[in-house]
Tab-separated table of C-alpha atoms in Angstrom:
chain	number	residue	atom	x	y	z
A	1469	UNK	CA	13.881	-19.626	-25.868
A	1470	UNK	CA	10.622	-21.337	-26.869
A	1471	UNK	CA	7.341	-19.446	-26.781
A	1472	UNK	CA	6.086	-21.657	-23.951
A	1473	UNK	CA	9.129	-20.987	-21.754
A	1474	UNK	CA	9.017	-17.251	-22.448
A	1475	UNK	CA	5.323	-17.122	-21.547
A	1476	UNK	CA	5.909	-19.116	-18.344
A	1477	UNK	CA	8.751	-16.796	-17.268
A	1478	UNK	CA	6.758	-13.632	-17.974
A	1479	UNK	CA	3.683	-14.878	-16.131
A	1480	UNK	CA	5.740	-16.082	-13.170
A	1481	UNK	CA	7.414	-12.686	-12.757
A	1482	UNK	CA	4.092	-10.863	-13.097
A	1483	UNK	CA	2.547	-13.236	-10.541
A	1484	UNK	CA	5.372	-12.493	-8.078
A	1485	UNK	CA	4.727	-8.762	-8.371
A	1486	UNK	CA	0.939	-9.076	-8.246
A	1487	UNK	CA	1.153	-11.110	-5.021
A	1488	UNK	CA	3.303	-8.414	-3.393
A	1489	UNK	CA	0.828	-5.754	-4.557
A	1490	UNK	CA	-2.016	-7.804	-3.117
A	1491	UNK	CA	-0.273	-7.936	0.258
A	1492	UNK	CA	0.468	-4.199	0.269
A	1493	UNK	CA	-2.769	-2.786	-1.231
A	1494	UNK	CA	-1.483	0.802	-1.145
A	1495	UNK	CA	-2.806	1.244	-4.700
A	1496	UNK	CA	-6.239	-0.164	-3.862
A	1497	UNK	CA	-8.066	2.919	-5.180
A	1498	UNK	CA	-6.263	3.009	-8.486
A	1499	UNK	CA	-7.468	1.616	-11.834
A	1500	UNK	CA	-9.598	-1.505	-12.386
A	1501	UNK	CA	-6.542	-3.778	-12.094
A	1502	UNK	CA	-6.271	-3.354	-8.325
A	1503	UNK	CA	-9.865	-4.157	-7.312
A	1504	UNK	CA	-9.489	-7.219	-9.535
A	1505	UNK	CA	-6.261	-8.196	-7.739
A	1506	UNK	CA	-7.863	-7.697	-4.330
A	1507	UNK	CA	-10.686	-10.138	-5.048
A	1508	UNK	CA	-8.443	-13.180	-4.721
A	1509	UNK	CA	-5.372	-14.560	-2.969
A	1510	UNK	CA	-3.981	-16.967	-5.586
A	1511	UNK	CA	-3.522	-16.240	-9.284
A	1512	UNK	CA	-3.641	-18.820	-12.041
A	1513	UNK	CA	-1.930	-18.152	-15.371
A	1514	UNK	CA	-5.239	-17.078	-16.892
A	1515	UNK	CA	-5.778	-14.603	-14.040
A	1516	UNK	CA	-2.444	-12.950	-14.815
A	1517	UNK	CA	-3.330	-12.742	-18.517
A	1518	UNK	CA	-6.628	-11.102	-17.565
A	1519	UNK	CA	-4.971	-8.558	-15.265
A	1520	UNK	CA	-2.399	-7.754	-17.941
A	1521	UNK	CA	-5.086	-6.939	-20.501
A	1522	UNK	CA	-7.001	-4.836	-17.980
A	1523	UNK	CA	-3.899	-2.688	-17.423
A	1524	UNK	CA	-3.788	0.495	-19.516
A	1525	UNK	CA	-0.195	1.339	-18.548
A	1526	UNK	CA	-1.040	4.649	-16.869
A	1527	UNK	CA	1.978	4.037	-14.575
A	1528	UNK	CA	0.522	5.712	-11.506
A	1529	UNK	CA	1.083	2.566	-9.438
A	1530	UNK	CA	4.786	2.520	-10.290
A	1531	UNK	CA	5.369	6.125	-9.227
A	1532	UNK	CA	3.391	5.571	-6.001
A	1533	UNK	CA	5.156	2.322	-5.105
A	1534	UNK	CA	7.664	2.072	-2.215
A	1535	UNK	CA	8.992	-1.279	-3.487
A	1536	UNK	CA	10.499	-0.246	-6.818
A	1537	UNK	CA	14.266	-0.421	-7.312
A	1538	UNK	CA	16.539	-0.100	-5.432
A	1539	UNK	CA	14.257	-2.005	-3.027
A	1540	UNK	CA	14.958	-5.731	-3.101
A	1541	UNK	CA	11.419	-6.458	-4.354
A	1542	UNK	CA	12.262	-4.418	-7.496
A	1543	UNK	CA	8.623	-3.976	-8.503
A	1544	UNK	CA	7.770	-2.617	-11.928
A	1545	UNK	CA	4.175	-3.763	-12.323
A	1546	UNK	CA	3.410	-1.715	-15.464
A	1547	UNK	CA	6.325	-3.341	-17.318
A	1548	UNK	CA	5.581	-6.853	-15.997
A	1549	UNK	CA	1.930	-6.666	-17.078
A	1550	UNK	CA	2.897	-5.035	-20.365
A	1551	UNK	CA	5.144	-7.965	-21.254
A	1552	UNK	CA	2.431	-10.509	-20.400
A	1553	UNK	CA	-0.151	-8.513	-22.350
A	1554	UNK	CA	2.107	-8.231	-25.388
A	1555	UNK	CA	2.909	-11.932	-25.193
A	1556	UNK	CA	-0.800	-12.801	-25.109
A	1557	UNK	CA	-1.447	-10.911	-28.359
A	1558	UNK	CA	1.482	-12.550	-30.100
A	1559	UNK	CA	0.641	-15.996	-28.746
A	1560	UNK	CA	-3.126	-16.136	-29.206
A	1561	UNK	CA	-3.714	-14.360	-32.522
A	1562	UNK	CA	-3.570	-16.644	-35.537
A	1563	UNK	CA	-1.376	-17.283	-37.476
A	1564	UNK	CA	1.195	-17.047	-34.715
A	1565	UNK	CA	4.299	-16.487	-36.892
A	1566	UNK	CA	2.713	-13.372	-38.412
A	1567	UNK	CA	1.524	-12.239	-35.004
A	1568	UNK	CA	5.159	-12.161	-33.877
A	1569	UNK	CA	6.577	-10.628	-37.047
A	1570	UNK	CA	5.365	-7.028	-36.884
A	1571	UNK	CA	5.006	-6.040	-33.215
A	1572	UNK	CA	8.739	-5.564	-32.736
A	1573	UNK	CA	9.719	-4.198	-36.131
A	1574	UNK	CA	8.545	-0.823	-37.365
A	1575	UNK	CA	10.600	-1.342	-40.528
A	1576	UNK	CA	8.424	-4.321	-41.432
A	1577	UNK	CA	5.313	-2.177	-41.044
A	1578	UNK	CA	6.895	0.414	-43.327
A	1579	UNK	CA	7.721	-2.337	-45.838
A	1580	UNK	CA	4.077	-3.505	-45.763
A	1581	UNK	CA	3.015	0.078	-46.461
A	1582	UNK	CA	5.304	0.230	-49.497
A	1583	UNK	CA	3.833	-3.058	-50.753
A	1584	UNK	CA	0.351	-1.578	-50.292
A	1585	UNK	CA	1.354	1.474	-52.340
A	1586	UNK	CA	2.751	-0.719	-55.117
A	1587	UNK	CA	-0.358	-2.913	-55.210
A	1588	UNK	CA	-2.750	0.012	-55.488
A	1589	UNK	CA	-0.666	1.964	-58.015
A	1590	UNK	CA	-0.732	-1.199	-60.130
A	1591	UNK	CA	-4.498	-1.565	-59.631
A	1592	UNK	CA	-5.218	2.062	-60.555
A	1593	UNK	CA	-3.058	1.673	-63.668
A	1594	UNK	CA	-4.069	-1.817	-64.829
A	1595	UNK	CA	-7.713	-1.970	-63.740
A	1596	UNK	CA	-8.834	1.517	-64.675
A	1597	UNK	CA	-12.420	1.340	-65.968
A	1598	UNK	CA	-13.627	2.889	-69.193
A	1599	UNK	CA	-16.148	5.033	-67.340
A	1600	UNK	CA	-17.117	6.006	-63.814
A	1601	UNK	CA	-17.649	8.965	-61.508
A	1602	UNK	CA	-15.390	10.320	-58.790
A	1603	UNK	CA	-12.911	7.767	-57.473
A	1604	UNK	CA	-14.631	5.074	-59.531
A	1605	UNK	CA	-13.244	6.745	-62.653
A	1606	UNK	CA	-9.847	5.405	-61.582
A	1607	UNK	CA	-10.760	2.141	-59.855
A	1608	UNK	CA	-14.146	0.497	-60.336
A	1609	UNK	CA	-16.376	-0.217	-57.343
A	1610	UNK	CA	-16.296	-3.971	-57.979
A	1611	UNK	CA	-12.501	-3.917	-58.111
A	1612	UNK	CA	-12.373	-2.102	-54.768
A	1613	UNK	CA	-14.716	-4.664	-53.219
A	1614	UNK	CA	-12.648	-7.549	-54.612
A	1615	UNK	CA	-9.472	-6.082	-53.067
A	1616	UNK	CA	-10.724	-4.818	-49.727
A	1617	UNK	CA	-13.442	-7.272	-48.683
A	1618	UNK	CA	-11.003	-10.160	-48.081
A	1619	UNK	CA	-8.367	-7.741	-46.755
A	1620	UNK	CA	-10.877	-6.659	-44.108
A	1621	UNK	CA	-12.694	-9.911	-43.305
A	1622	UNK	CA	-9.711	-12.281	-43.081
A	1623	UNK	CA	-7.882	-10.174	-40.455
A	1624	UNK	CA	-11.104	-9.964	-38.436
A	1625	UNK	CA	-11.266	-13.768	-38.519
A	1626	UNK	CA	-7.702	-13.858	-37.221
A	1627	UNK	CA	-8.604	-11.513	-34.362
A	1628	UNK	CA	-11.736	-13.549	-33.571
A	1629	UNK	CA	-9.626	-16.699	-33.221
A	1630	UNK	CA	-7.343	-14.860	-30.790
A	1631	UNK	CA	-10.241	-13.472	-28.744
A	1632	UNK	CA	-11.808	-16.937	-28.530
A	1633	UNK	CA	-8.520	-18.353	-27.229
A	1634	UNK	CA	-8.231	-15.476	-24.735
A	1635	UNK	CA	-11.795	-16.042	-23.493
A	1636	UNK	CA	-10.957	-19.660	-22.743
A	1637	UNK	CA	-7.581	-18.913	-21.175
A	1638	UNK	CA	-8.929	-16.420	-18.648
A	1639	UNK	CA	-11.812	-18.724	-17.688
A	1640	UNK	CA	-14.623	-16.425	-18.813
A	1641	UNK	CA	-18.192	-17.630	-18.390
A	1642	UNK	CA	-21.105	-17.591	-20.841
A	1643	UNK	CA	-21.492	-14.364	-22.776
A	1644	UNK	CA	-24.055	-11.915	-21.343
A	1645	UNK	CA	-25.336	-8.718	-22.968
A	1646	UNK	CA	-25.261	-6.812	-19.678
A	1647	UNK	CA	-21.499	-7.431	-19.444
A	1648	UNK	CA	-21.072	-6.086	-22.969
A	1649	UNK	CA	-22.974	-2.906	-22.113
A	1650	UNK	CA	-21.007	-2.450	-18.908
A	1651	UNK	CA	-17.728	-2.801	-20.786
A	1652	UNK	CA	-18.939	-0.331	-23.420
A	1653	UNK	CA	-19.630	2.246	-20.698
A	1654	UNK	CA	-16.123	1.766	-19.321
A	1655	UNK	CA	-14.533	2.049	-22.755
A	1656	UNK	CA	-16.580	5.053	-23.844
A	1657	UNK	CA	-14.952	7.437	-21.379
A	1658	UNK	CA	-11.790	5.398	-20.721
A	1659	UNK	CA	-11.975	5.439	-16.955
A	1660	UNK	CA	-8.805	3.377	-16.675
A	1661	UNK	CA	-6.781	6.198	-18.200
A	1662	UNK	CA	-7.705	8.685	-15.483
A	1663	UNK	CA	-5.811	6.823	-12.763
A	1664	UNK	CA	-9.008	5.507	-11.220
A	1665	UNK	CA	-9.309	8.626	-9.050
A	1666	UNK	CA	-10.147	11.208	-11.688
A	1667	UNK	CA	-6.799	12.960	-11.512
A	1668	UNK	CA	-5.289	11.653	-14.735
A	1669	UNK	CA	-2.311	9.367	-15.181
A	1670	UNK	CA	1.452	9.696	-14.946
A	1671	UNK	CA	2.353	8.365	-18.376
A	1672	UNK	CA	4.492	11.314	-19.498
A	1673	UNK	CA	6.164	12.349	-16.255
A	1674	UNK	CA	6.177	10.801	-12.791
A	1675	UNK	CA	5.025	13.825	-10.793
A	1676	UNK	CA	2.638	15.181	-13.414
A	1677	UNK	CA	-0.971	13.975	-13.487
A	1678	UNK	CA	-2.490	14.565	-16.884
A	1679	UNK	CA	-5.580	13.621	-18.866
A	1680	UNK	CA	-3.862	14.244	-22.187
A	1681	UNK	CA	-3.270	10.569	-22.900
A	1682	UNK	CA	-6.942	9.825	-22.276
A	1683	UNK	CA	-8.028	12.719	-24.513
A	1684	UNK	CA	-5.769	11.622	-27.360
A	1685	UNK	CA	-6.975	8.025	-26.985
A	1686	UNK	CA	-10.566	9.223	-27.106
A	1687	UNK	CA	-9.866	11.337	-30.190
A	1688	UNK	CA	-8.306	8.297	-31.866
A	1689	UNK	CA	-11.085	5.905	-30.838
A	1690	UNK	CA	-13.994	8.166	-31.740
A	1691	UNK	CA	-12.258	9.285	-34.918
A	1692	UNK	CA	-11.837	5.674	-35.962
A	1693	UNK	CA	-15.473	4.872	-35.124
A	1694	UNK	CA	-16.675	7.876	-37.132
A	1695	UNK	CA	-14.539	6.825	-40.107
A	1696	UNK	CA	-15.900	3.290	-39.862
A	1697	UNK	CA	-19.459	4.629	-39.622
A	1698	UNK	CA	-18.774	6.764	-42.700
A	1699	UNK	CA	-17.717	3.729	-44.733
A	1700	UNK	CA	-20.640	1.681	-43.394
A	1701	UNK	CA	-23.177	4.393	-44.251
A	1702	UNK	CA	-21.745	4.686	-47.771
A	1703	UNK	CA	-22.075	0.915	-48.192
A	1704	UNK	CA	-25.731	1.020	-47.079
A	1705	UNK	CA	-26.460	3.965	-49.369
A	1706	UNK	CA	-24.861	2.144	-52.295
A	1707	UNK	CA	-26.464	-1.272	-51.907
A	1708	UNK	CA	-29.770	-0.509	-50.157
A	1709	UNK	CA	-30.779	2.892	-51.504
A	1710	UNK	CA	-28.956	2.750	-54.842
A	1711	UNK	CA	-27.211	6.052	-54.017
A	1712	UNK	CA	-23.744	5.837	-55.476
A	1713	UNK	CA	-20.585	7.807	-54.749
A	1714	UNK	CA	-19.278	10.451	-55.040
A	1715	UNK	CA	-21.113	12.044	-52.129
A	1716	UNK	CA	-21.350	15.743	-51.342
A	1717	UNK	CA	-19.937	17.525	-48.319
A	1718	UNK	CA	-23.264	17.477	-46.469
A	1719	UNK	CA	-23.950	13.793	-47.102
A	1720	UNK	CA	-23.874	11.314	-44.217
A	1721	UNK	CA	-20.568	9.667	-45.276
A	1722	UNK	CA	-18.788	13.026	-45.434
A	1723	UNK	CA	-20.366	14.433	-42.264
A	1724	UNK	CA	-19.035	11.379	-40.446
A	1725	UNK	CA	-15.786	10.806	-42.317
A	1726	UNK	CA	-14.251	14.302	-42.358
A	1727	UNK	CA	-14.540	14.932	-38.578
A	1728	UNK	CA	-13.435	11.334	-38.012
A	1729	UNK	CA	-10.315	11.850	-40.099
A	1730	UNK	CA	-9.475	15.088	-38.298
A	1731	UNK	CA	-9.900	13.458	-34.874
A	1732	UNK	CA	-7.695	10.540	-35.962
A	1733	UNK	CA	-4.889	12.869	-37.043
A	1734	UNK	CA	-5.067	14.828	-33.780
A	1735	UNK	CA	-5.273	11.725	-31.635
A	1736	UNK	CA	-2.475	9.752	-33.275
A	1737	UNK	CA	-0.066	12.690	-33.421
A	1738	UNK	CA	-0.771	13.367	-29.750
A	1739	UNK	CA	-0.188	9.728	-28.783
A	1740	UNK	CA	3.054	9.625	-30.779
A	1741	UNK	CA	4.269	12.776	-28.984
A	1742	UNK	CA	3.453	11.369	-25.546
A	1743	UNK	CA	5.028	8.017	-26.367
A	1744	UNK	CA	8.248	9.745	-27.401
A	1745	UNK	CA	8.364	11.505	-24.002
A	1746	UNK	CA	7.465	8.512	-21.801
A	1747	UNK	CA	9.935	6.210	-20.048
A	1748	UNK	CA	10.227	3.079	-22.244
A	1749	UNK	CA	11.389	0.916	-19.316
A	1750	UNK	CA	7.850	1.046	-17.883
A	1751	UNK	CA	6.557	-0.756	-20.952
A	1752	UNK	CA	8.061	-3.306	-23.303
A	1753	UNK	CA	11.055	-1.617	-24.988
A	1754	UNK	CA	11.347	-4.417	-27.564
A	1755	UNK	CA	8.057	-3.355	-29.217
A	1756	UNK	CA	8.542	0.427	-29.021
A	1757	UNK	CA	9.456	0.747	-32.709
A	1758	UNK	CA	6.558	-1.393	-33.900
A	1759	UNK	CA	4.068	0.549	-31.775
A	1760	UNK	CA	5.314	3.908	-32.975
A	1761	UNK	CA	5.199	2.722	-36.600
A	1762	UNK	CA	1.594	1.588	-36.150
A	1763	UNK	CA	0.534	4.935	-34.661
A	1764	UNK	CA	2.144	6.773	-37.570
A	1765	UNK	CA	0.527	4.366	-40.063
A	1766	UNK	CA	-2.915	5.115	-38.633
A	1767	UNK	CA	-2.133	8.838	-38.779
A	1768	UNK	CA	-1.050	8.480	-42.417
A	1769	UNK	CA	-4.251	6.618	-43.341
A	1770	UNK	CA	-6.411	9.430	-41.971
A	1771	UNK	CA	-4.250	12.291	-43.277
A	1772	UNK	CA	-4.064	10.808	-46.786
A	1773	UNK	CA	-7.856	10.347	-46.783
A	1774	UNK	CA	-8.358	14.019	-45.909
A	1775	UNK	CA	-5.838	15.045	-48.583
A	1776	UNK	CA	-7.629	12.893	-51.159
A	1777	UNK	CA	-10.953	14.531	-50.372
A	1778	UNK	CA	-9.388	18.011	-50.534
A	1779	UNK	CA	-7.924	17.184	-53.967
A	1780	UNK	CA	-11.291	16.159	-55.471
A	1781	UNK	CA	-11.572	17.344	-59.060
A	1782	UNK	CA	-7.840	17.894	-59.559
A	1783	UNK	CA	-5.140	15.946	-61.355
A	1784	UNK	CA	-3.761	14.792	-57.991
A	1785	UNK	CA	-6.620	12.362	-57.430
A	1786	UNK	CA	-5.171	9.221	-59.144
A	1787	UNK	CA	-1.893	9.316	-57.213
A	1788	UNK	CA	-3.501	10.261	-53.890
A	1789	UNK	CA	-6.141	7.563	-54.377
A	1790	UNK	CA	-3.460	4.895	-54.812
A	1791	UNK	CA	-1.512	6.210	-51.805
A	1792	UNK	CA	-4.550	6.350	-49.532
A	1793	UNK	CA	-5.973	2.986	-50.552
A	1794	UNK	CA	-2.499	1.415	-50.334
A	1795	UNK	CA	-2.208	2.667	-46.758
A	1796	UNK	CA	-5.710	1.372	-45.948
A	1797	UNK	CA	-4.812	-2.025	-47.433
A	1798	UNK	CA	-1.654	-2.248	-45.303
A	1799	UNK	CA	-3.595	-1.171	-42.209
A	1800	UNK	CA	-6.301	-3.798	-42.731
A	1801	UNK	CA	-3.883	-6.643	-43.404
A	1802	UNK	CA	-1.723	-5.768	-40.383
A	1803	UNK	CA	-4.672	-5.208	-38.027
A	1804	UNK	CA	-4.238	-8.493	-36.075
A	1805	UNK	CA	-0.449	-8.192	-35.940
A	1806	UNK	CA	0.064	-4.636	-34.654
A	1807	UNK	CA	-0.927	-2.554	-31.629
A	1808	UNK	CA	-4.385	-2.172	-33.203
A	1809	UNK	CA	-5.274	-5.581	-31.776
A	1810	UNK	CA	-5.056	-4.156	-28.250
A	1811	UNK	CA	-8.481	-2.562	-28.638
A	1812	UNK	CA	-10.131	-5.940	-29.171
A	1813	UNK	CA	-8.306	-7.618	-26.287
A	1814	UNK	CA	-8.765	-4.785	-23.824
A	1815	UNK	CA	-12.464	-4.502	-24.570
A	1816	UNK	CA	-12.816	-8.257	-24.078
A	1817	UNK	CA	-10.949	-7.932	-20.769
A	1818	UNK	CA	-13.490	-5.304	-19.675
A	1819	UNK	CA	-16.332	-7.676	-20.581
A	1820	UNK	CA	-14.718	-10.456	-18.546
A	1821	UNK	CA	-14.177	-8.057	-15.648
A	1822	UNK	CA	-17.883	-7.201	-15.676
A	1823	UNK	CA	-18.565	-10.936	-15.364
A	1824	UNK	CA	-16.229	-11.247	-12.414
A	1825	UNK	CA	-17.616	-8.180	-10.643
A	1826	UNK	CA	-21.254	-9.119	-11.173
A	1827	UNK	CA	-21.423	-12.941	-11.268
């Protein structure tokens, strides 16, 4: 089946279910998806794409619904929106063939990790400088920049192309700072993962409301932001203040990076545990392996970084440096083509929703 036909079928099925939900409105007080549904009577393709990216798959609507199977309506709104959401990432991110290559296949993500290991073991062996301190004794700063700057910037360009296409598809208006701030408030405490009523979501078990998924998401998000802030602060210290690595435990990069790494390990392991317990039929089973592989990759990046720091001053540093940087390289290059891209699309959906709520 062509991409266009698959997209049309997925959107048509999601539209059918959304229209039934809009007639029923039993879930009116649930997450942001339902107030957005209730604002209108007809739904264009872009509206369905927007609703799909607003959905955080908490599954409370499914377990509250009286029209799920064996009812003839056979509603499964979390799965229908999940498929449309997944399709939008694969369809809009450039280049499209790569966007489709890794979401479904955890083995391909593992293969990319192995390639990252091989590339960095080669770099540490072949490009080792004659002198340097700390990690730079094994791989010079300029060599790291030459490897990781394009590996970071090119994937961000790919994501930006996808977000631009999404913005047009959903019919978003001119960008406004107040919408950005409103979306940031929503994302900061992840309201859409508490079921919309403050009781948690049903992701793990139908009759069990829990905030654990929200907590693990927050640990992952804030851990990632702390790790990014650590790298950014080190870059500023290096280029602006001429303060070069290695940095001590009580330096800004370490005070940000070590807690960030710990939060990332906790968050990703927790998300992997919950995902293993959850019903895959309420998502997109075809991408389960790719999503799990991405979560474990992010966990490995953070855990290997902590291990590298703990091994400072020992003979383990060269090998751990190659392993950690190889994992980081794989993570950066796969960023647009794995579940990581959901953060960019969902945040953009929140910005668009702020526009629609406050025109």
